[in-house]
């Protein structure tokens, strides 16, 4: 029985993998650091030397990713966003970095990042200009893909500003995907295709997944609770069309983690970390690793949360219910386990109790016949054994989240089962 189920799961994973972009990458959601939310288009290195988008910034982040435990827990890609380019292409029509801010060029920066055991991400745009007005890749997809490959780039975030018509948008994203493939270099391809399409037309996610490793659906994240909750609301209200397509090789991207910055309370940072794990989101931090408080660092490096995010089954989670300002989310994990998030959406008052039946989890299967439940966030705690008629009571701070993991117990030790009773009673365990 267990063996048969294992085969069924394996077959399912293969079937899903079959529809993904065939570059062997992003089998689990990619993790790393991306400059945009924290450093934006800061180009004035004279007056803001520590914040400007320069090779120094990326080298420092690479140093810290390698030295401070980030790489060890999975943060791997050091990613450049918009504003790295010179205002025009070179004589051979190739993109070139700003000569003052990247005096040694991208090739050398990539070598440096690689020497730390990390990977380099870069940014381009499908249209005639990037969002900040630098040269776009329209008409140059093959050349730009080859330039990135020659430099040793490992990930491309491809934006959609100035994309022209919807047909050009789709053709551009597809052509760049094919161009990256033709270079022969393994390059993760991060798209914003659905985001630019959504106002006009429902994206065909099956098609998007054939060309992209992850894709943005919704507006840029910013450093405030209103941004985090709008992303969660958008995701829950579109879950019927986006959850099933996610899987090894292709992921919905709710945008960067802003944990460790200025705008989120502790509880709100916990909510972002927990829900990004539930959503199987790529985990790209945008913060300043040179000065991050220890509590935010511990949250971002929490191995149990990261293990949920990186679960090899690769199924995205979803919201099960929303009830009196409480939301209950779950994500199926390998071994028939479930991650469960209880979000308190009240923005007034103090901690509140939320009670729910374990029978609501995993369509009734998560705790059938029994399960052991651990709390992972905001602190680690053992909830012990429960059965399928148990009720759980969790206390959650306003705008905070309690993240749990329920591990099914299929075979209880003989002595723990009441031998003559048909009904399991675990309350006495
Ligand atoms: C390019 O695509 C082919 C076929 O889809 C695939 O087998 C190959 O691994 C890809 N190469 C790269 C570098 O992504
Ligand atoms: C880019 O500009 C050229 C020349 O103006 C135009 O023909 C083309 O359609 C533009 N492409 C996009 C994607 O807007
Ligand atoms: C995409 O590639 C096809 C085939 O080479 C070409 O006909 C088409 O014009 C390209 N589209 C864009 C937007 O570059
Ligand atoms: C979506 O794209 C897939 C793969 O390209 C295709 O087979 C399917 O027919 C498309 N669906 C719709 C509704 O266009």
PDB file of N, CA and C and ligand atoms in Angstrom, residues 204 206-207 210, ligand 4:
ATOM      1  N   UNK A 204      -1.957  31.733 -20.371  1.00  0.00           N
ATOM      2  CA  UNK A 204      -1.989  30.272 -20.498  1.00  0.00           C
ATOM      3  C   UNK A 204      -0.772  29.748 -19.711  1.00  0.00           C
ATOM      4  N   UNK A 206       0.096  26.850 -18.724  1.00  0.00           N
ATOM      5  CA  UNK A 206       0.762  25.654 -19.261  1.00  0.00           C
ATOM      6  C   UNK A 206       1.864  26.077 -20.228  1.00  0.00           C
ATOM      7  N   UNK A 207       1.533  27.073 -21.044  1.00  0.00           N
ATOM      8  CA  UNK A 207       2.496  27.575 -22.024  1.00  0.00           C
ATOM      9  C   UNK A 207       3.627  28.348 -21.321  1.00  0.00           C
ATOM     10  N   UNK A 210       6.218  26.141 -20.019  1.00  0.00           N
ATOM     11  CA  UNK A 210       7.077  25.503 -21.020  1.00  0.00           C
ATOM     12  C   UNK A 210       8.286  26.364 -21.375  1.00  0.00           C
TER      13      UNK A 210
HETATM   14  C1  LIG B   4      -2.240  26.508 -23.606  1.00  0.00           C
HETATM   15  O1  LIG B   4      -0.968  26.131 -24.076  1.00  0.00           O
HETATM   16  C2  LIG B   4      -0.824  24.737 -24.267  1.00  0.00           C
HETATM   17  C3  LIG B   4       0.635  24.445 -24.549  1.00  0.00           C
HETATM   18  O2  LIG B   4       1.132  25.318 -25.516  1.00  0.00           O
HETATM   19  C4  LIG B   4      -1.777  24.282 -25.361  1.00  0.00           C
HETATM   20  O3  LIG B   4      -1.643  22.886 -25.560  1.00  0.00           O
HETATM   21  C5  LIG B   4      -3.190  24.631 -24.945  1.00  0.00           C
HETATM   22  O4  LIG B   4      -4.074  24.346 -26.002  1.00  0.00           O
HETATM   23  C6  LIG B   4      -3.306  26.110 -24.583  1.00  0.00           C
HETATM   24  N1  LIG B   4      -4.613  26.341 -23.994  1.00  0.00           N
HETATM   25  C7  LIG B   4      -5.427  27.285 -24.432  1.00  0.00           C
HETATM   26  C8  LIG B   4      -6.721  27.435 -23.702  1.00  0.00           C
HETATM   27  O5  LIG B   4      -5.124  28.016 -25.349  1.00  0.00           O
END
